PDB file of N, CA and C in Angstrom:
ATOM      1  N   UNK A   1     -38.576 -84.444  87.248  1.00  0.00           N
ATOM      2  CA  UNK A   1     -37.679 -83.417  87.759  1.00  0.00           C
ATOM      3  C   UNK A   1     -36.246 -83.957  87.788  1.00  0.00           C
ATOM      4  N   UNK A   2     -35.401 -82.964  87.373  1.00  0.00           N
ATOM      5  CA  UNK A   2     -33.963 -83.595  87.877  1.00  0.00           C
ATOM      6  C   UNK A   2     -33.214 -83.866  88.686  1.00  0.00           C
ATOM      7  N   UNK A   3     -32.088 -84.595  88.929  1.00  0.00           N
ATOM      8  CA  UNK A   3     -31.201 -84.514  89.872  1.00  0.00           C
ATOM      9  C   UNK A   3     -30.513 -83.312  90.458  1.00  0.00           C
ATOM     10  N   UNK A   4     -30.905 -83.072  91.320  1.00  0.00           N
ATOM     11  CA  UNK A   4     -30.151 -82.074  92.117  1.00  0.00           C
ATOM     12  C   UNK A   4     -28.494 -82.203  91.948  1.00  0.00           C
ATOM     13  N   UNK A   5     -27.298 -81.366  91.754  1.00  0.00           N
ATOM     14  CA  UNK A   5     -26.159 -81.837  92.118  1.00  0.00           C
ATOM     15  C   UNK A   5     -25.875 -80.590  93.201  1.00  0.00           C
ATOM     16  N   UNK A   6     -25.146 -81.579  93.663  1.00  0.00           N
ATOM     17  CA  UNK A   6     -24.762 -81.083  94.713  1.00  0.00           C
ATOM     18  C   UNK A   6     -22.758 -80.529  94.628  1.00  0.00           C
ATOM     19  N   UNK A   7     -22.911 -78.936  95.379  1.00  0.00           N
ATOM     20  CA  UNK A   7     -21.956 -78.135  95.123  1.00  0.00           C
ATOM     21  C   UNK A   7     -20.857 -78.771  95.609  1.00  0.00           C
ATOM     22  N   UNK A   8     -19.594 -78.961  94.373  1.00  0.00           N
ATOM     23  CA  UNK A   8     -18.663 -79.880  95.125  1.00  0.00           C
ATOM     24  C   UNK A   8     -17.426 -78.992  95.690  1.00  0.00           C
ATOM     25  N   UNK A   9     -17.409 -77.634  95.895  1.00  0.00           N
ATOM     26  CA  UNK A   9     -16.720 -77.137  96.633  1.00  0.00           C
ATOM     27  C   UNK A   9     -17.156 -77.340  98.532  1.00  0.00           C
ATOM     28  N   UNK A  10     -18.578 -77.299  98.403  1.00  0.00           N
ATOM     29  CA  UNK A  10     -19.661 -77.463  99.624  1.00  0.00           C
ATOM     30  C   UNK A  10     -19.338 -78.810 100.236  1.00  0.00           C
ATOM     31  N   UNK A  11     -18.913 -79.814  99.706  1.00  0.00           N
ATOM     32  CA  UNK A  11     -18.998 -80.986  99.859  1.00  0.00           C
ATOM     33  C   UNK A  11     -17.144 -81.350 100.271  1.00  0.00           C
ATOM     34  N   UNK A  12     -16.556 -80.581  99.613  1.00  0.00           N
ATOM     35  CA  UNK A  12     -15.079 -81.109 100.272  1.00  0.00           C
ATOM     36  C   UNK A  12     -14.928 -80.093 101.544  1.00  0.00           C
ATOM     37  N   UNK A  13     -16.058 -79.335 101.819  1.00  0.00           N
ATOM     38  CA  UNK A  13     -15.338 -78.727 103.361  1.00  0.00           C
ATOM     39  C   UNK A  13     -16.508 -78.812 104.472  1.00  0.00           C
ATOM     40  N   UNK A  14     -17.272 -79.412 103.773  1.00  0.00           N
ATOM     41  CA  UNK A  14     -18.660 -79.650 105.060  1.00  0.00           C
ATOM     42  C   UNK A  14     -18.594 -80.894 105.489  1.00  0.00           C
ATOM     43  N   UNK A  15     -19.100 -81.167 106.618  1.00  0.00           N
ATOM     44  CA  UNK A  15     -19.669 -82.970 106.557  1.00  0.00           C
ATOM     45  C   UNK A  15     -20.928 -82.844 107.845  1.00  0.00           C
ATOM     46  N   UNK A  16     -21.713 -84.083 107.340  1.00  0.00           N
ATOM     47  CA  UNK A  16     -22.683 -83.636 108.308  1.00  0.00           C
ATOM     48  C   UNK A  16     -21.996 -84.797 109.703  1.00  0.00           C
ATOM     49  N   UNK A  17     -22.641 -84.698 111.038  1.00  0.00           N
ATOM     50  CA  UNK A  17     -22.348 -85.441 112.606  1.00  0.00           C
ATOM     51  C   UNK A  17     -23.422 -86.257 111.958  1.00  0.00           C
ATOM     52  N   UNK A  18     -23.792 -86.827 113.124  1.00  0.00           N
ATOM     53  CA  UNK A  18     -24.361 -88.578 112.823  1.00  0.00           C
ATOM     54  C   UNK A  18     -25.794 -87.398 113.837  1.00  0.00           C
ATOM     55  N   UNK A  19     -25.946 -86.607 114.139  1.00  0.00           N
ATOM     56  CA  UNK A  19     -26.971 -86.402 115.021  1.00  0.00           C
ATOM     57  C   UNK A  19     -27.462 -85.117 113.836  1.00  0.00           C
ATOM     58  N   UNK A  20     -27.052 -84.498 112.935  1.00  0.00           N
ATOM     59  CA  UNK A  20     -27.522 -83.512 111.584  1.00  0.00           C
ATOM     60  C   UNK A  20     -26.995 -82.697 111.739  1.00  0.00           C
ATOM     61  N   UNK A  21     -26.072 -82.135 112.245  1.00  0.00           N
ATOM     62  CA  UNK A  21     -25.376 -80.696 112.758  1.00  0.00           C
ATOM     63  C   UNK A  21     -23.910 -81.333 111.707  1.00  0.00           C
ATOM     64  N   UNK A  22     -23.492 -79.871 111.533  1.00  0.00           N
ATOM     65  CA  UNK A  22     -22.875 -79.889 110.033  1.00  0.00           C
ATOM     66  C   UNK A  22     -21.132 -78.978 110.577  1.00  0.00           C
ATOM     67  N   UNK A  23     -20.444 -80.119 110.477  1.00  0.00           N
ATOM     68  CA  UNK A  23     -18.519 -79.861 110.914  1.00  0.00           C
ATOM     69  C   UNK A  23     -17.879 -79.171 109.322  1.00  0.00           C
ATOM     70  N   UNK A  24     -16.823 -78.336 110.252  1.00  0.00           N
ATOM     71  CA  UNK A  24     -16.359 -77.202 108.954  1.00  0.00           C
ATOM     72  C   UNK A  24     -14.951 -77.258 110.185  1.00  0.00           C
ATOM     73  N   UNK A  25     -13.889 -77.022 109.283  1.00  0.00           N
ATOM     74  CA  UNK A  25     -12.709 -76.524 109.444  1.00  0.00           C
ATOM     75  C   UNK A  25     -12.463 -75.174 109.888  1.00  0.00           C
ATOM     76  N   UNK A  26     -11.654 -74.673 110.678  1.00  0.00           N
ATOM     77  CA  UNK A  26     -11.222 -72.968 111.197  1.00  0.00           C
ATOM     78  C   UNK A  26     -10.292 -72.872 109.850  1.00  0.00           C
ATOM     79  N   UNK A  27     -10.680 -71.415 109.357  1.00  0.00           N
ATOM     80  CA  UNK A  27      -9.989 -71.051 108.433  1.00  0.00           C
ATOM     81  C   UNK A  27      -8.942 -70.419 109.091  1.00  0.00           C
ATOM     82  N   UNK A  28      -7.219 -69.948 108.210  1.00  0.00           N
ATOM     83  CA  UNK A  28      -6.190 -68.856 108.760  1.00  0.00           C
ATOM     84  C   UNK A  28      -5.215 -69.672 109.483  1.00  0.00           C
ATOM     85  N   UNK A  29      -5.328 -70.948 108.533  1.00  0.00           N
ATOM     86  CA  UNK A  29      -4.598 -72.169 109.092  1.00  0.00           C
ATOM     87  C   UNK A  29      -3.658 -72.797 108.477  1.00  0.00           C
ATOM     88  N   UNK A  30      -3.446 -71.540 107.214  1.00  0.00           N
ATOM     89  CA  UNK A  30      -2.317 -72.299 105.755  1.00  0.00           C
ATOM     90  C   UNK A  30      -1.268 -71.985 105.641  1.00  0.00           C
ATOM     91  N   UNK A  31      -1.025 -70.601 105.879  1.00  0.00           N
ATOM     92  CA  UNK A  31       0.260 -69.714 105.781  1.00  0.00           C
ATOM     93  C   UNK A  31       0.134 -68.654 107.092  1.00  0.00           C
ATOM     94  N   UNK A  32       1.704 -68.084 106.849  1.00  0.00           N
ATOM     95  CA  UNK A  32       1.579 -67.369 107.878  1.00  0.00           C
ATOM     96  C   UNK A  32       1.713 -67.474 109.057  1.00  0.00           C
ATOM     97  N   UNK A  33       1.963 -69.022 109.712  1.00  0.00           N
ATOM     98  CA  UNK A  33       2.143 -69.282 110.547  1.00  0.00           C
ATOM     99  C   UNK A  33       2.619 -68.936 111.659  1.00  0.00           C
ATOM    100  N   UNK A  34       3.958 -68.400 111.384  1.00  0.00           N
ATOM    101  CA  UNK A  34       5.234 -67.976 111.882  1.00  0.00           C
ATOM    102  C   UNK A  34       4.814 -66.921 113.206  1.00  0.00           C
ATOM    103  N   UNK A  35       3.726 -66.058 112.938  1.00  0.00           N
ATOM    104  CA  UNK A  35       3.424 -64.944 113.484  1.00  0.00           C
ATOM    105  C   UNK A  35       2.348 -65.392 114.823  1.00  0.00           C
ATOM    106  N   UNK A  36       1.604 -66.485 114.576  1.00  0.00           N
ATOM    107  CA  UNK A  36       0.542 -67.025 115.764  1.00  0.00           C
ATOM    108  C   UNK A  36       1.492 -67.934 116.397  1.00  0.00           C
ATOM    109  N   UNK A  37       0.331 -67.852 117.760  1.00  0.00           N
ATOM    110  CA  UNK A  37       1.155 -68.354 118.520  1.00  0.00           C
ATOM    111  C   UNK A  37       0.856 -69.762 118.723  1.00  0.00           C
ATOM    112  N   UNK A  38       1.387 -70.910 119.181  1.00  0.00           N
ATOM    113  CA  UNK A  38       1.122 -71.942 119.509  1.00  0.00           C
ATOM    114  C   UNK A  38      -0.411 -72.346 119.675  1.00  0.00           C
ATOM    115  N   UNK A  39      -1.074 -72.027 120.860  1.00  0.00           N
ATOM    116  CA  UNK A  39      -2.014 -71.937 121.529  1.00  0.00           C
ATOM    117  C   UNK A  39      -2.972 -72.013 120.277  1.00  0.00           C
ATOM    118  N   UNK A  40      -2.627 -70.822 119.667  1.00  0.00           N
ATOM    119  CA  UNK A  40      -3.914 -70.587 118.245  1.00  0.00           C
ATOM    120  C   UNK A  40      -3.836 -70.955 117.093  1.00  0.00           C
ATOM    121  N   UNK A  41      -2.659 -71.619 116.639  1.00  0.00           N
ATOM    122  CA  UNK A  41      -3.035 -72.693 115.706  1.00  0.00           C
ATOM    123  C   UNK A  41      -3.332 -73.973 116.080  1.00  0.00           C
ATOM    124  N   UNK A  42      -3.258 -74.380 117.475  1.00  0.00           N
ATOM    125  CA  UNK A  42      -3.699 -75.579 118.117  1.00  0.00           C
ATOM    126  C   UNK A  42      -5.256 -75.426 118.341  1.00  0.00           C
ATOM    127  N   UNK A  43      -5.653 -73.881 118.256  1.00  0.00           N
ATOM    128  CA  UNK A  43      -7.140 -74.208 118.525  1.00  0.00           C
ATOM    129  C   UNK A  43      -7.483 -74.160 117.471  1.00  0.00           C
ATOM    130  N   UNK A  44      -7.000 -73.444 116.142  1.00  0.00           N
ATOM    131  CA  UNK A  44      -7.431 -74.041 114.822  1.00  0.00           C
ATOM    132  C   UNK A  44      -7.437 -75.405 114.511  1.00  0.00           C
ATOM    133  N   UNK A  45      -6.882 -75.898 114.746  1.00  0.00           N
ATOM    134  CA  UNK A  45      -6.446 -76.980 114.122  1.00  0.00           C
ATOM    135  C   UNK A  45      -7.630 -78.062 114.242  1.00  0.00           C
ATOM    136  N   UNK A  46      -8.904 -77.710 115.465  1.00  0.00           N
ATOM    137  CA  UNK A  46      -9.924 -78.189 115.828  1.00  0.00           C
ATOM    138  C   UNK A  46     -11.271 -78.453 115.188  1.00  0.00           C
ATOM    139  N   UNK A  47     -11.923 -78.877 114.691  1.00  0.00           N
ATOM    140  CA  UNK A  47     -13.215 -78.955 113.944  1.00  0.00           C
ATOM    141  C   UNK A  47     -14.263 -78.103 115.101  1.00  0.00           C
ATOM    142  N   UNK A  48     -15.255 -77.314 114.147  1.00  0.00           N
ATOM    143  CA  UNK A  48     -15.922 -76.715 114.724  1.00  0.00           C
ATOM    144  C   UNK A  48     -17.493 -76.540 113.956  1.00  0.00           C
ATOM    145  N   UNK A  49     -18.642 -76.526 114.575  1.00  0.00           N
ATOM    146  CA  UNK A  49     -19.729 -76.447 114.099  1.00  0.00           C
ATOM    147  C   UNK A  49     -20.588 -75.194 113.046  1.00  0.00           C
ATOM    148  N   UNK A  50     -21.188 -75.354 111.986  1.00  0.00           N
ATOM    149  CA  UNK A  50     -21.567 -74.134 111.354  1.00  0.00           C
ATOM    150  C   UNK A  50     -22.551 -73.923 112.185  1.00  0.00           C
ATOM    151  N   UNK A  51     -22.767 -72.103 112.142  1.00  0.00           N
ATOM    152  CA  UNK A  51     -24.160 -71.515 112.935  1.00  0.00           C
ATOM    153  C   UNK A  51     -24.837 -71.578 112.406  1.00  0.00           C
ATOM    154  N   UNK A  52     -26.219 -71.402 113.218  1.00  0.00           N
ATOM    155  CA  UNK A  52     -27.776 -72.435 112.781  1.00  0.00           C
ATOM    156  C   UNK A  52     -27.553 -70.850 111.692  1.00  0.00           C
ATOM    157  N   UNK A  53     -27.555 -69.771 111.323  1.00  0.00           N
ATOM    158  CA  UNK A  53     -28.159 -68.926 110.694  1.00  0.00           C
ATOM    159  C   UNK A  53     -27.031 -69.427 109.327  1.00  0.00           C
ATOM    160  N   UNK A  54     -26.543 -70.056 109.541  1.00  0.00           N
ATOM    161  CA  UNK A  54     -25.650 -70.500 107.936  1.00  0.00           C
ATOM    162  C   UNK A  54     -26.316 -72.294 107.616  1.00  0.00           C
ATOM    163  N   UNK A  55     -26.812 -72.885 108.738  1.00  0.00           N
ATOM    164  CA  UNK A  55     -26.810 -73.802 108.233  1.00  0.00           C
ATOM    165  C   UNK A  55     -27.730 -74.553 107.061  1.00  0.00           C
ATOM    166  N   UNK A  56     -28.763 -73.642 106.597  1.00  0.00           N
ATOM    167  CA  UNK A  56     -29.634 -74.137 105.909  1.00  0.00           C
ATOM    168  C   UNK A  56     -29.302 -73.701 104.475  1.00  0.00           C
ATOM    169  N   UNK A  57     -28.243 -72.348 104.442  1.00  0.00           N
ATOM    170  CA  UNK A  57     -27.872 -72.186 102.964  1.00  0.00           C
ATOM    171  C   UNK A  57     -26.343 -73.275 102.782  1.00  0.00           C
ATOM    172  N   UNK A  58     -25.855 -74.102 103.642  1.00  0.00           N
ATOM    173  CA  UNK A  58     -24.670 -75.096 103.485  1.00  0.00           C
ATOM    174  C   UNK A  58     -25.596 -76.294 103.012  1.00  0.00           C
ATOM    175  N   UNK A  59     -27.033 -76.474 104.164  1.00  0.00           N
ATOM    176  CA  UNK A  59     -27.596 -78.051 103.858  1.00  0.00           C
ATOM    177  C   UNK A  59     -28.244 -77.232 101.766  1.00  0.00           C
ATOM    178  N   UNK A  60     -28.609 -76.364 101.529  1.00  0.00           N
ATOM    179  CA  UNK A  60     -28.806 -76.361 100.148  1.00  0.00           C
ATOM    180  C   UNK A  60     -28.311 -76.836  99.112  1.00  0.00           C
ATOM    181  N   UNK A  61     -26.484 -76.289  99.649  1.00  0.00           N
ATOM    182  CA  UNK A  61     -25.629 -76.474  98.563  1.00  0.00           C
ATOM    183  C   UNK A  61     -25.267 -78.167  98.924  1.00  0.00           C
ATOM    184  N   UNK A  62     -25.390 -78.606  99.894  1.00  0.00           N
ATOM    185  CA  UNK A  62     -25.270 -80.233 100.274  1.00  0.00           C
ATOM    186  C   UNK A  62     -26.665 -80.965  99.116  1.00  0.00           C
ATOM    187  N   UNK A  63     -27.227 -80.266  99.163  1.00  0.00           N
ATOM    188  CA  UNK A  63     -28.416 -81.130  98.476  1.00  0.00           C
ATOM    189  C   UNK A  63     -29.307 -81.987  99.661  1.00  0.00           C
ATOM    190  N   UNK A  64     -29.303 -81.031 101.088  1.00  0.00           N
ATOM    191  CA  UNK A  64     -29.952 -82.389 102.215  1.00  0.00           C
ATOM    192  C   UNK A  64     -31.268 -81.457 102.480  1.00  0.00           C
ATOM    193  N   UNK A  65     -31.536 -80.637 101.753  1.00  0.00           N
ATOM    194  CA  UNK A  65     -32.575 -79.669 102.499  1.00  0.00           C
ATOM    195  C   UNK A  65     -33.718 -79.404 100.940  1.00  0.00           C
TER     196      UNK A  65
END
C-alpha cells in the first residue's frame, strides 16, 4: 500500500497539543483592521481549539487517523 500524503494546506494551519487535541488560528485577522476594535483583534490574535465534530476530517487530511 502507499504512502499516505498528507494535505499540505492542512498542515501549515493545524498542529496537534502534546495531549492530541488539534490548535488552529481565528480567522478575520488580515485586513480590515481599522474597523474592529482593540479588544477583538486581541482575542483573535489567540490560538484556539478545532471542534470534536471537525476534528476527525482535519486528523484525515493530517494523515494521523
Amino acid at each position: 500500500m502507499p504512502k499516505l500524503k498528507t494535505n499540505s494546506g492542512a498542515k501549515k494551519r493545524f498542529a496537534l497539543t502534546g495531549t492530541g487535541k488539534i490548535k488552529r488560528k481565528h480567522a478575520f485577522k488580515s485586513h480590515i483592521l481599522t474597523k474592529k476594535t482593540k479588544k477583538r483583534k486581541r482575542n483573535l490574535t489567540q490560538t484556539g481549539l478545532v471542534s470534536n465534530a471537525d476534528a476527525n476530517n482535519i486528523k484525515k487530511l493530517l494523515c494521523l487517523k
